[in-house]
Short mmCIF file of C-alpha atoms and ligand atoms in Angstrom, two decimals:
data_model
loop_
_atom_site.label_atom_id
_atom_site.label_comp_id
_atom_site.label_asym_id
_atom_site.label_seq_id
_atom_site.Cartn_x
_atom_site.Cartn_y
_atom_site.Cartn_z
CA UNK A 1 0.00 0.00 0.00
CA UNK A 2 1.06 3.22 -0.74
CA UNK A 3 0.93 6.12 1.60
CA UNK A 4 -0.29 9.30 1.20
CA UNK A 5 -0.13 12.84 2.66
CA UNK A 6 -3.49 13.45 4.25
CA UNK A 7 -6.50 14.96 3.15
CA UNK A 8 -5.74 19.01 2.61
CA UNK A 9 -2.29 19.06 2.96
CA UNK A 10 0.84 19.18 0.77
CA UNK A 11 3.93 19.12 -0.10
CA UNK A 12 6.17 22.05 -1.01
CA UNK A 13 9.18 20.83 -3.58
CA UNK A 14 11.41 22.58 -5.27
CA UNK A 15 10.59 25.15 -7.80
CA UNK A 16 7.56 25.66 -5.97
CA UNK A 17 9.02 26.20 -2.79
CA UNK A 18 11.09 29.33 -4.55
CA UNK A 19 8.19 30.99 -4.62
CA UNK A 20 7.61 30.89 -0.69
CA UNK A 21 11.22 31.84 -0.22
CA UNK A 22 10.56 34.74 -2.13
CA UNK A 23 7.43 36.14 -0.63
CA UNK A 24 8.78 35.39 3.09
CA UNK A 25 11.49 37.50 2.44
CA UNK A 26 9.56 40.35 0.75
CA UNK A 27 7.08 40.33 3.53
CA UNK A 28 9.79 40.30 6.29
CA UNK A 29 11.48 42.97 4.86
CA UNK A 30 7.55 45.42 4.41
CA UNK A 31 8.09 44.38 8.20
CA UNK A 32 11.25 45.11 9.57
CA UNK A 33 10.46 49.19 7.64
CA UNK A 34 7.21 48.92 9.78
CA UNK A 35 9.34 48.17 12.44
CA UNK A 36 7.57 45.17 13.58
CA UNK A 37 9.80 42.10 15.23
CA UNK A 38 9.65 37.94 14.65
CA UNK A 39 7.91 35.85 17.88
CA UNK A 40 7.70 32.27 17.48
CA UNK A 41 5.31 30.33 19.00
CA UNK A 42 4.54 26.72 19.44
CA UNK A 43 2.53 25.12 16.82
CA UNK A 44 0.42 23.20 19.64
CA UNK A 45 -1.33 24.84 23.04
CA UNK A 46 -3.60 23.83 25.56
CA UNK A 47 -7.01 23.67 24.23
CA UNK A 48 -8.26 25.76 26.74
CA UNK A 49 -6.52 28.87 25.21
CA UNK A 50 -8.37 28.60 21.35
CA UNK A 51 -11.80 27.86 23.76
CA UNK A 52 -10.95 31.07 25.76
CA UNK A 53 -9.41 33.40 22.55
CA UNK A 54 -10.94 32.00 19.27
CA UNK A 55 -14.50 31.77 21.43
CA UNK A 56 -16.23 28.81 21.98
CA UNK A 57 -19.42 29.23 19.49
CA UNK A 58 -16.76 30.03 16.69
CA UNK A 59 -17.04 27.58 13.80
CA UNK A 60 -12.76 27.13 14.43
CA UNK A 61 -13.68 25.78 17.93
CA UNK A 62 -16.78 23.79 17.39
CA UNK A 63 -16.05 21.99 14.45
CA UNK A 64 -12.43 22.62 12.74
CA UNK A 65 -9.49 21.62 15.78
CA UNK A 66 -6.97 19.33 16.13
CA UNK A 67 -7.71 18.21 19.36
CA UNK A 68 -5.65 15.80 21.31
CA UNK A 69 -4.79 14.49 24.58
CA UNK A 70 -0.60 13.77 25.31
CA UNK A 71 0.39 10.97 26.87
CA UNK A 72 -0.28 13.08 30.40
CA UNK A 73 -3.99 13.23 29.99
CA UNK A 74 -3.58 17.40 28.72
CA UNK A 75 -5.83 18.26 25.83
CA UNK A 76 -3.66 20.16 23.14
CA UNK A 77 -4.67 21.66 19.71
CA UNK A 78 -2.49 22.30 16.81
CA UNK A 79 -3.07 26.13 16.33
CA UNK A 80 -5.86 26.88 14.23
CA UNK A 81 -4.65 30.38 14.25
CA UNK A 82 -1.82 32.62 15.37
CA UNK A 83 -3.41 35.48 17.55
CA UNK A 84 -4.36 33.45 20.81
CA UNK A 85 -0.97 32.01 20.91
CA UNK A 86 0.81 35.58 20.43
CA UNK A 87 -1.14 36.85 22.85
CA UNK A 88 -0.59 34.06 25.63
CA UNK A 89 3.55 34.72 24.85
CA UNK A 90 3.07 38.10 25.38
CA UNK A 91 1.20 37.46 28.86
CA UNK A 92 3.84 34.64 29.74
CA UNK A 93 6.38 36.30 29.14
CA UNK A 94 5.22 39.72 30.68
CA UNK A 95 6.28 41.64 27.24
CA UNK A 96 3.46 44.41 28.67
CA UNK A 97 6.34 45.36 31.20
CA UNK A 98 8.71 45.99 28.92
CA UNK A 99 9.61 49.91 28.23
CA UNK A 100 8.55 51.14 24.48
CA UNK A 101 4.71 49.91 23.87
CA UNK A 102 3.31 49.07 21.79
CA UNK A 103 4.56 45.39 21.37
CA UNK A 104 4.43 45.03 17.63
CA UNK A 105 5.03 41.28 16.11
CA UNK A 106 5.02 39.46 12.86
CA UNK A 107 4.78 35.50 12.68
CA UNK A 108 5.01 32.92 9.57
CA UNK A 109 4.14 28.98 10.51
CA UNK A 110 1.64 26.29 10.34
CA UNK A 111 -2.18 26.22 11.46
CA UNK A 112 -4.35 23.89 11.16
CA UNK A 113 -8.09 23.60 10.56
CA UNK A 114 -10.36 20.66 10.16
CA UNK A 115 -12.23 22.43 7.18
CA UNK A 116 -13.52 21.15 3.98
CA UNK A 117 -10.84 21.06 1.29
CA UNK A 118 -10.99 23.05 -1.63
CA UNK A 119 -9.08 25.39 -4.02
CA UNK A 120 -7.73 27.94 -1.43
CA UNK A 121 -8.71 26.38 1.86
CA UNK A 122 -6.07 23.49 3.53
CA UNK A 123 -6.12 21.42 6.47
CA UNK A 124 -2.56 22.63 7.05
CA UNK A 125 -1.97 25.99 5.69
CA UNK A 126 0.66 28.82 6.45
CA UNK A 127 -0.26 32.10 8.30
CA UNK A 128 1.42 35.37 7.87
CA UNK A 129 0.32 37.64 10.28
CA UNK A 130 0.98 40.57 12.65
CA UNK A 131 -0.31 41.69 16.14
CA UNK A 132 0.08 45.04 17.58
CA UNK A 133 -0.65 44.87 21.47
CA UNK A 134 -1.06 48.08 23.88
CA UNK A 135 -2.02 50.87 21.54
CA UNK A 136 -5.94 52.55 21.53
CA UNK A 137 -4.41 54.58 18.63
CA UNK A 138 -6.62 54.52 15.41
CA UNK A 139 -3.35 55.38 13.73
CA UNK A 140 -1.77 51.99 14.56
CA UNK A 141 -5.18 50.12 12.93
CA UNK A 142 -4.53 52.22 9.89
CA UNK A 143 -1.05 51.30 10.48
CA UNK A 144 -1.93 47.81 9.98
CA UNK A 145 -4.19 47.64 7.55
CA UNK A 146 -1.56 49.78 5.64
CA UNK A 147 0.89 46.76 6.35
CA UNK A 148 -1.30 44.52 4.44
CA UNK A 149 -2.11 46.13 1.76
CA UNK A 150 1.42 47.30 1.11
CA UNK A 151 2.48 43.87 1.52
CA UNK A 152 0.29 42.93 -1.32
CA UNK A 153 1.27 45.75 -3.53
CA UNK A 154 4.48 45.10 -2.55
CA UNK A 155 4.67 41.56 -4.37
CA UNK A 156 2.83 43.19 -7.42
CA UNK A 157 -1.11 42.47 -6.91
CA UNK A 158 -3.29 45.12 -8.19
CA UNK A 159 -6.77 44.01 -8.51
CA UNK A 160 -7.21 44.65 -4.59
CA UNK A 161 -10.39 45.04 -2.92
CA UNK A 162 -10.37 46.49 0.91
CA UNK A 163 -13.48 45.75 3.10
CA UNK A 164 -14.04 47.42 6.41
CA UNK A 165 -16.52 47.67 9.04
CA UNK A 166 -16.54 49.08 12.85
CA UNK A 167 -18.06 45.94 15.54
CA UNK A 168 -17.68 48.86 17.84
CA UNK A 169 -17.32 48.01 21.43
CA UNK A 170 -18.93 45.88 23.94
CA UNK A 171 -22.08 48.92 24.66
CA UNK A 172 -22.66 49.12 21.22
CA UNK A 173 -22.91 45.50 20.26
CA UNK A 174 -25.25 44.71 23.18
CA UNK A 175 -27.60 47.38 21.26
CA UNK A 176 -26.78 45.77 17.98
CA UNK A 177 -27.65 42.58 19.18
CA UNK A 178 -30.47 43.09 20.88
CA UNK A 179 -32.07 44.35 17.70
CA UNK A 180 -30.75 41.49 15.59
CA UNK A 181 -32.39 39.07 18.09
CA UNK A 182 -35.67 41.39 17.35
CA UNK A 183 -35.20 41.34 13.63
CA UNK A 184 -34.15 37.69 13.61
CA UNK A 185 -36.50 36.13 15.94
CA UNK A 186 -39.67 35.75 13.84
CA UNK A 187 -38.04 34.03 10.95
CA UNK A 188 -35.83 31.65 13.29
CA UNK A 189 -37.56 28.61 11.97
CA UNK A 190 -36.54 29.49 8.54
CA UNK A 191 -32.98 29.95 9.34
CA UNK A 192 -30.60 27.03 9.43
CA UNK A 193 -29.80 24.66 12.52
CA UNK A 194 -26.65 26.47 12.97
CA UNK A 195 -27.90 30.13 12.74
CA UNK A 196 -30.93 29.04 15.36
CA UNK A 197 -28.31 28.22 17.65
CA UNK A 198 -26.19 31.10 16.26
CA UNK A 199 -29.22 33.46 17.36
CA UNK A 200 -28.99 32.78 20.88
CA UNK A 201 -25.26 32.25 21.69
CA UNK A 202 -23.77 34.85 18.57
CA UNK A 203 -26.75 36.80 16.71
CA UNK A 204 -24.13 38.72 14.90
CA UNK A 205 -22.23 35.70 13.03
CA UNK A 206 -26.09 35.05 11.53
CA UNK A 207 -25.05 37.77 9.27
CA UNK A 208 -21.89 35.82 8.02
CA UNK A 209 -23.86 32.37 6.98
CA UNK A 210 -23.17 30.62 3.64
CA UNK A 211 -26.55 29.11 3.90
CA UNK A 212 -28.91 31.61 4.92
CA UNK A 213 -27.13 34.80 2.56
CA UNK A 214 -30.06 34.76 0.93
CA UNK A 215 -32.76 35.24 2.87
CA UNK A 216 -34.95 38.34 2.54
CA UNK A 217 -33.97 39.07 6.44
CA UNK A 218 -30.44 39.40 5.64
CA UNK A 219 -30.68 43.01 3.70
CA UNK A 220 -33.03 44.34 5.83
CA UNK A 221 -30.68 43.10 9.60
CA UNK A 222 -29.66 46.11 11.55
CA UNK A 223 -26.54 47.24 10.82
CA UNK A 224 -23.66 47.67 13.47
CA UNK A 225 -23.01 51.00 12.33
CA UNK A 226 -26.49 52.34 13.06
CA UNK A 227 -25.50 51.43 17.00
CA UNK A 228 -22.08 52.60 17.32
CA UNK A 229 -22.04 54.92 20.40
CA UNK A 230 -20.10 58.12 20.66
CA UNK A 231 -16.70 56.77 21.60
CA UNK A 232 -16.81 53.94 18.76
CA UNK A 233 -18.19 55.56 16.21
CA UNK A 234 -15.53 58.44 16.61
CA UNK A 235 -13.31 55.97 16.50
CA UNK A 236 -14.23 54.13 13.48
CA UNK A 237 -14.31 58.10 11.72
CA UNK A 238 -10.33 58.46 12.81
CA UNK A 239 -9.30 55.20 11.48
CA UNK A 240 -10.96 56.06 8.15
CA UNK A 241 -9.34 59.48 8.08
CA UNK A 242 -5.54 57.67 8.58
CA UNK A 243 -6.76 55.71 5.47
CA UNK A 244 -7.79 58.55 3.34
CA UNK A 245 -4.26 60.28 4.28
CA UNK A 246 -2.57 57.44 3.38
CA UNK A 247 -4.71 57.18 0.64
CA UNK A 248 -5.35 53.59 1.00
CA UNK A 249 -9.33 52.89 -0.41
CA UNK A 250 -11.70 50.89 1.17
CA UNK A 251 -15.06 49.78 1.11
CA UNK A 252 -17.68 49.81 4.00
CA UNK A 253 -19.43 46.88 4.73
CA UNK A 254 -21.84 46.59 7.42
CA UNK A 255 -22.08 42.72 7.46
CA UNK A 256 -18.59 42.00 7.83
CA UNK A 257 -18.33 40.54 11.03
CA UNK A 258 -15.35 37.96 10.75
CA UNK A 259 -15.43 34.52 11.94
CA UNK A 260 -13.95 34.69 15.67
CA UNK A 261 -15.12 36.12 18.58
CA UNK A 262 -12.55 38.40 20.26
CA UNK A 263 -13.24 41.08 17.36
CA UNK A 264 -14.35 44.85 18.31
CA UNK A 265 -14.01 48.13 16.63
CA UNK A 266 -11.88 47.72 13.45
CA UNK A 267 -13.09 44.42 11.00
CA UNK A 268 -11.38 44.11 7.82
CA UNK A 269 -10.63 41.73 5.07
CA UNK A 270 -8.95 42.17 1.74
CA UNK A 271 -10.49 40.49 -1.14
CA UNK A 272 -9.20 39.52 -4.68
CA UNK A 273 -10.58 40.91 -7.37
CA UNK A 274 -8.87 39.11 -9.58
CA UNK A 275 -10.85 37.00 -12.53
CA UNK A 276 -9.60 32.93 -11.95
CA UNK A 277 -8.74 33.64 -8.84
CA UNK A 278 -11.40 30.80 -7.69
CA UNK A 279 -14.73 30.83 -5.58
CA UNK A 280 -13.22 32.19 -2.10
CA UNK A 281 -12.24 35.55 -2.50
CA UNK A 282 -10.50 36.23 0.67
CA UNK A 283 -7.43 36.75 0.81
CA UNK A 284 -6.85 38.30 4.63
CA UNK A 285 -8.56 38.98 7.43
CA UNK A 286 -7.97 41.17 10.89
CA UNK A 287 -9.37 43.57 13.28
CA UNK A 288 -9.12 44.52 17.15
CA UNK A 289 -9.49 42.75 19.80
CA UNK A 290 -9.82 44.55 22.64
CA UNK A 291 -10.29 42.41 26.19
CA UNK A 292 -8.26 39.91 24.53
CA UNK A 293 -4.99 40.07 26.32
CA UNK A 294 -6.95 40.20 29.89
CA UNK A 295 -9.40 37.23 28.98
CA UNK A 296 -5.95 35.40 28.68
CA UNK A 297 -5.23 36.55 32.44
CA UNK A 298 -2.91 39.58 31.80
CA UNK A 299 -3.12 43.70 32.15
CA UNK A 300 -5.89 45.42 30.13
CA UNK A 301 -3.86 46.01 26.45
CA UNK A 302 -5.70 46.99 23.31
CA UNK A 303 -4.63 44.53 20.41
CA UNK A 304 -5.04 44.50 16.49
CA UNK A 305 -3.72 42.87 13.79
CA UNK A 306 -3.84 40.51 10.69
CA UNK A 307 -2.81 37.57 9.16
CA UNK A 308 -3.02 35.99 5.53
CA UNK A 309 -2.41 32.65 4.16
CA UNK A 310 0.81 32.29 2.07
CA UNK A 311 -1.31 29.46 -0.25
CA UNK A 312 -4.08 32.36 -0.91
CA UNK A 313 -2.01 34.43 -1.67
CA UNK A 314 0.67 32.52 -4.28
CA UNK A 315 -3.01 31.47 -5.64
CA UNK A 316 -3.51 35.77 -6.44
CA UNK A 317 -0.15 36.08 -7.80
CA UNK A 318 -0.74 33.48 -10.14
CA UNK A 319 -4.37 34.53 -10.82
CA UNK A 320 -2.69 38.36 -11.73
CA UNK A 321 -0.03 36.44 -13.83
CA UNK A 322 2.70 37.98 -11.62
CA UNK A 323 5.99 36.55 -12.12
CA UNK A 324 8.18 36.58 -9.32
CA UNK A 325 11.87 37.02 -9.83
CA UNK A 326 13.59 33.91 -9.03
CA UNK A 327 16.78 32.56 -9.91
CA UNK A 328 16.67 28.96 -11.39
CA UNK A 329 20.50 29.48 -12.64
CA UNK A 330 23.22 27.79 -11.24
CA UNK A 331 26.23 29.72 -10.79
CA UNK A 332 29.10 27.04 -11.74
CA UNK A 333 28.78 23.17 -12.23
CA UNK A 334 32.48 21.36 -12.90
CA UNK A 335 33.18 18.65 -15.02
CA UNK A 336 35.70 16.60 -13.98
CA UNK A 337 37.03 13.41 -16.12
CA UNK A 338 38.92 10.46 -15.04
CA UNK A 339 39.45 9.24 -11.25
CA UNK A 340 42.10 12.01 -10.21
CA UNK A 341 40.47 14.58 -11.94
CA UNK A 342 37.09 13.97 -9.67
CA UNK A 343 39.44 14.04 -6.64
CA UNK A 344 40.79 17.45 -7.44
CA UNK A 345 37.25 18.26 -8.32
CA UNK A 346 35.53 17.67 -5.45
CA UNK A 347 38.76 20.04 -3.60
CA UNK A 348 38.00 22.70 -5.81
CA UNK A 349 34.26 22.60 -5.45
CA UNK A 350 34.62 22.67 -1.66
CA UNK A 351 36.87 25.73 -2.18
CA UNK A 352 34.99 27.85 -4.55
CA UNK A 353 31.79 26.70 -2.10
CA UNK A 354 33.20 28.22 1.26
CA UNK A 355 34.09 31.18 -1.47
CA UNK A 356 30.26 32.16 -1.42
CA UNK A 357 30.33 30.61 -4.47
CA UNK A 358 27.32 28.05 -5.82
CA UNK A 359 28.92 25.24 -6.84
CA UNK A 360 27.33 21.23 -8.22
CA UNK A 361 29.10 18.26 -9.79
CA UNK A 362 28.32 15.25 -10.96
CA UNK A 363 27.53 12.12 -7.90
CA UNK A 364 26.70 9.39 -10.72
CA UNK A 365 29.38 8.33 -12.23
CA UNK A 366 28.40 10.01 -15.24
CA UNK A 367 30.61 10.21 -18.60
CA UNK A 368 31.51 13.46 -19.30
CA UNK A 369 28.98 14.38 -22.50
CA UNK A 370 26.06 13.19 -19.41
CA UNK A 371 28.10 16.04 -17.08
CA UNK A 372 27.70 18.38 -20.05
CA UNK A 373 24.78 17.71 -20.12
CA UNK A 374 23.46 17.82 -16.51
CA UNK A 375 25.52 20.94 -16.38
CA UNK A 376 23.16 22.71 -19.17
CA UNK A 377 19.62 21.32 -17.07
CA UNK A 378 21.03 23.35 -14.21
CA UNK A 379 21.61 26.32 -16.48
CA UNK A 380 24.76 26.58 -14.99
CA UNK A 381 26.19 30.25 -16.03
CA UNK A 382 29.84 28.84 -15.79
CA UNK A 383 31.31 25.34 -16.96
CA UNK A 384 34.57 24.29 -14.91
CA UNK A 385 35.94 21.68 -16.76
CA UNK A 386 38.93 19.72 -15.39
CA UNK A 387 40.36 17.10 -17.97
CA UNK A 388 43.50 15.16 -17.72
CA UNK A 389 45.71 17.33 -19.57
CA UNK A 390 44.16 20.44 -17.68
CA UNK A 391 45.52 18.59 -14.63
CA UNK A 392 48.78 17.21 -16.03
CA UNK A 393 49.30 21.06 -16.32
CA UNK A 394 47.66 22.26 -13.03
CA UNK A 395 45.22 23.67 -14.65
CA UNK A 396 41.03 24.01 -15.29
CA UNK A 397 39.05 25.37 -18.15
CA UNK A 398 36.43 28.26 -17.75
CA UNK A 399 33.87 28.55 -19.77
CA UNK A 400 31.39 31.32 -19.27
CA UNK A 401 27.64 29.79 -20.85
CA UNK A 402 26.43 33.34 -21.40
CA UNK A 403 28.82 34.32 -23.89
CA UNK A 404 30.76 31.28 -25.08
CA UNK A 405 33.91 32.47 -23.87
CA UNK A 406 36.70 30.39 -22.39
CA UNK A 407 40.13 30.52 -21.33
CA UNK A 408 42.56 27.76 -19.37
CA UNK A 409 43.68 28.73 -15.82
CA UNK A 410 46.09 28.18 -13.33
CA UNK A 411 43.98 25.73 -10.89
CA UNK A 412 45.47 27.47 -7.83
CA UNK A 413 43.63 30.80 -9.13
CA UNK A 414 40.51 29.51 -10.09
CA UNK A 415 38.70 30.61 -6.49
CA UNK A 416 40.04 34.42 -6.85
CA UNK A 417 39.46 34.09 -10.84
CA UNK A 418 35.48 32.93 -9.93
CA UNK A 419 34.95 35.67 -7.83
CA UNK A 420 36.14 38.28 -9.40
CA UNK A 421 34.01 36.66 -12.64
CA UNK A 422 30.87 36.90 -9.96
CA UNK A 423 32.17 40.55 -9.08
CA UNK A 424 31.91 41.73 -12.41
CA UNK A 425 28.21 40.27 -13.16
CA UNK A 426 26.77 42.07 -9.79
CA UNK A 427 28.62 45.55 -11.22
P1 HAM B 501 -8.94 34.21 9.75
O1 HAM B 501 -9.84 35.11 8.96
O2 HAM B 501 -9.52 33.03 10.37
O3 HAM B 501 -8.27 35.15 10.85
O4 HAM B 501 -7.74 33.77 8.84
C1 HAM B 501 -6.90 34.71 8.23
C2 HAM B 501 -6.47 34.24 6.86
O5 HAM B 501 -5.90 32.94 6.95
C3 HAM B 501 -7.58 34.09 5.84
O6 HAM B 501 -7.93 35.33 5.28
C4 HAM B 501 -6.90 33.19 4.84
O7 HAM B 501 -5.95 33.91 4.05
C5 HAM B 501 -6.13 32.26 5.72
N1 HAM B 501 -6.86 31.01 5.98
C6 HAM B 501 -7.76 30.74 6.94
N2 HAM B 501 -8.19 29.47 6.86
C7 HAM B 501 -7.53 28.93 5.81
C8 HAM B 501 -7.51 27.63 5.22
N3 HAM B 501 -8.25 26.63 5.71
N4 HAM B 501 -6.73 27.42 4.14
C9 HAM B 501 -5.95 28.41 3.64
N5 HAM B 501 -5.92 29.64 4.16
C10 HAM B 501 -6.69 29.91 5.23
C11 HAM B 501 -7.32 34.73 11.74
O8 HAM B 501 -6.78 33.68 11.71
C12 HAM B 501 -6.93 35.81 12.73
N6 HAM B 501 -5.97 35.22 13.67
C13 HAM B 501 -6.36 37.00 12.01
C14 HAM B 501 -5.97 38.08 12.97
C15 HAM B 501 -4.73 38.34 13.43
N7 HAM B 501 -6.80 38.91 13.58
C16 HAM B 501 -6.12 39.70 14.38
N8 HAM B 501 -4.88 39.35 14.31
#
């Protein structure tokens, strides 16, 4: 029998895994200008902390986890997301105390989510994302939102779409939800199973069902923006205004209530716009989560941030035909022929190696038109070719692909000779 990955996972090879190279650089380096710093985290907490942080009538907790019990009798989840664990660090480890708040970090790695698979959603799938703890400043939500968007300029996506919404805080949405219940309550049976329980624990993720999107209720729901008091309603206004400044556009969207629970003020997602880019459109998703940090048992801090998928997000490059740079050439690949010749081969290769130098040869035993030839699959930019009578005179060949060019040199010059060679292309 033969054994597969399973369901909603996979496996990134080369010339694939280029690509992720390339975009976790690019979006660590949008992140060390915004001055944000790498955490790690474990990839698997105590269960309790996902129950506590994602919120236990979230979809993520009641039906997607990786729950397991260790060998101690602890139930542990693999992380279905990266904010609850960032935030329990940053209590642990009493960051809060630290001098210069806020705490701003950025985080690549796993999470996992029992989900159906399709095109753009994974069992395992890779988070980028960034928290910003122990700021009330609607500058730093602008801040972030700016982040992500940039981040997706950055790697040359245009068709962009920016969706935001206010969940204002915990006076408002106790208006707001008493009116949904209102609004909601004499159509309950029509609703699905899930929304009828959804109406009691969570009336506002009603507004967010797949199933029900089309009922006649849904247009007419009371918005969250028509019970916004003072305080969140001026603060939804001053995150706006950083975006118009910035010049960053967005759309409002009343409905937009994201799928876990510690959300207030500030929701937003970013959408493709992108034709092919396949039927779920998201591409990130964030907002502030006020309460967050002191449901996790530490000092009342304001948080916000974002994360997005890596797989969504190679899916929009591809969907906008973006072509990444990457280099697929090799820099030098030697031929060596005959027994002695592979000895002094292998000394050279080690040489021009520790020289910074990218360097392959031939492990197969191959005859030399086969090393010519491997050499050529590799695009290697540079030949090395050591023959007998190139080592019967202490010497190798050079021979630059681009051009055709070659010339015989002394072999004790040929690491200086290579890097000045690799000098010259960089000038
Ligand atoms: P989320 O909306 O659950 O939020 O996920 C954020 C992003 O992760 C999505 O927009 C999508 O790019 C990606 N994603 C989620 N599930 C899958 C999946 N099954 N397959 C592939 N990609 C997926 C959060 O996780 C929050 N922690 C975001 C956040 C950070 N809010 C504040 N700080």
């Amino acid at each position: 029998m033969s054994l597969k990955g399973p369901r909603g996972t996979q496996d990134i090879l080369p010339g694939e895994v280029e690509k992720w190279q390339f975009v976790e650089s690019v979006l660590s380096d949008v992140c060390r200008r915004y001055n944000y710093k790498e955490v790690r985290t474990p990839i698997f907490e105590h269960t309790e902390l996902f129950q506590r942080g994602v919120g236990d009538t979230t979809d993520i907790v009641q039906k997607e986890m990786y729950t397991f019990e260790d060998r101690g009798g602890r139930s542990l989840t693999l992380r279905p997301e990266g904010t609850a664990s960032v935030v329990r660090s940053f209590v642990q480890n009493k960051v809060y105390g630290l001098p210069n708040q806020p705490t701003k970090y950025y985080y690549f790695g796993p999470m996992f989510r029992y989900e159906r698979p399709q095109q753009g959603r994974m069992r395992q799938f890779v988070q980028f994302g960034i928290e910003a703890l122990g700021s009330d400043d609607p500058a730093i939500d602008a801040e972030v939102i700016a982040l992500a968007m940039n981040s997706y300029q950055e790697l040359g996506l245009q068709s962009l779409k920016l969706v935001l919404n206010s969940l204002g805080d915990q006076e408002s949405r106790e208006e707001h939800r008493k009116a949904l219940i209102s609004h909601f309550d004499p159509h309950r049976e029509e609703l699905c199973e899930d929304c009828q329980v959804r109406l009691d624990q969570n009336p506002m993720r009603v507004l967010d069902c797949k199933k029900d999107k089309d009922h006649p209720a849904m247009s007419t729901a009371p918005s969250i923006l028509e019970y916004l008091n003072d305080y969140s309603r001026t603060y939804f206004e001053n995150v706006k205004s950083y975006l118009d400044k910035m010049g960053i556009p967005y759309t409002i969207d009343p409905n937009l209530v994201r799928g876990l629970d510690y959300y207030n003020h500030t929701a937003f997602e970013i959408m493709s716009e992108s034709e092919g880019f396949g039927a779920i459109t998201t591409l990130s998703g964030g907002g502030r989560y006020n309460g967050l940090v002191e449901e996790i048992g530490g000092p009342e801090t304001s948080g916000i941030g974002f994360a997005m998928s890596i797989e969504r997000l190679l899916m929009a490059l591809e969907a906008e035909g973006v072509s990444l740079p990457l280099e697929e050439k090799l820099d030098c690949y030697i031929v060596a022929l005959g027994e002695e010749a592979e000895k002094e081969a292998a000394g050279v290769v080690y040489q021009l190696r520790k020289a910074g130098i990218q360097v392959d040869k031939d492990y197969a035993g191959k005859k030399v038109k086969a090393q010519f030839k491997s050499a050529d699959r590799l695009q290697a930019k540079y030949v090395l070719v050591l023959g007998e009578n190139e080592l019967a005179n202490g010497q190798i060949n050079v021979k630059r692909m681009a051009t055709g060019d070659q010339e015989t040199i002394a072999l004790a010059d040929v690491v200086e000779h290579m890097k000045k060679e690799f000098k010259g292309e960089q000038s």
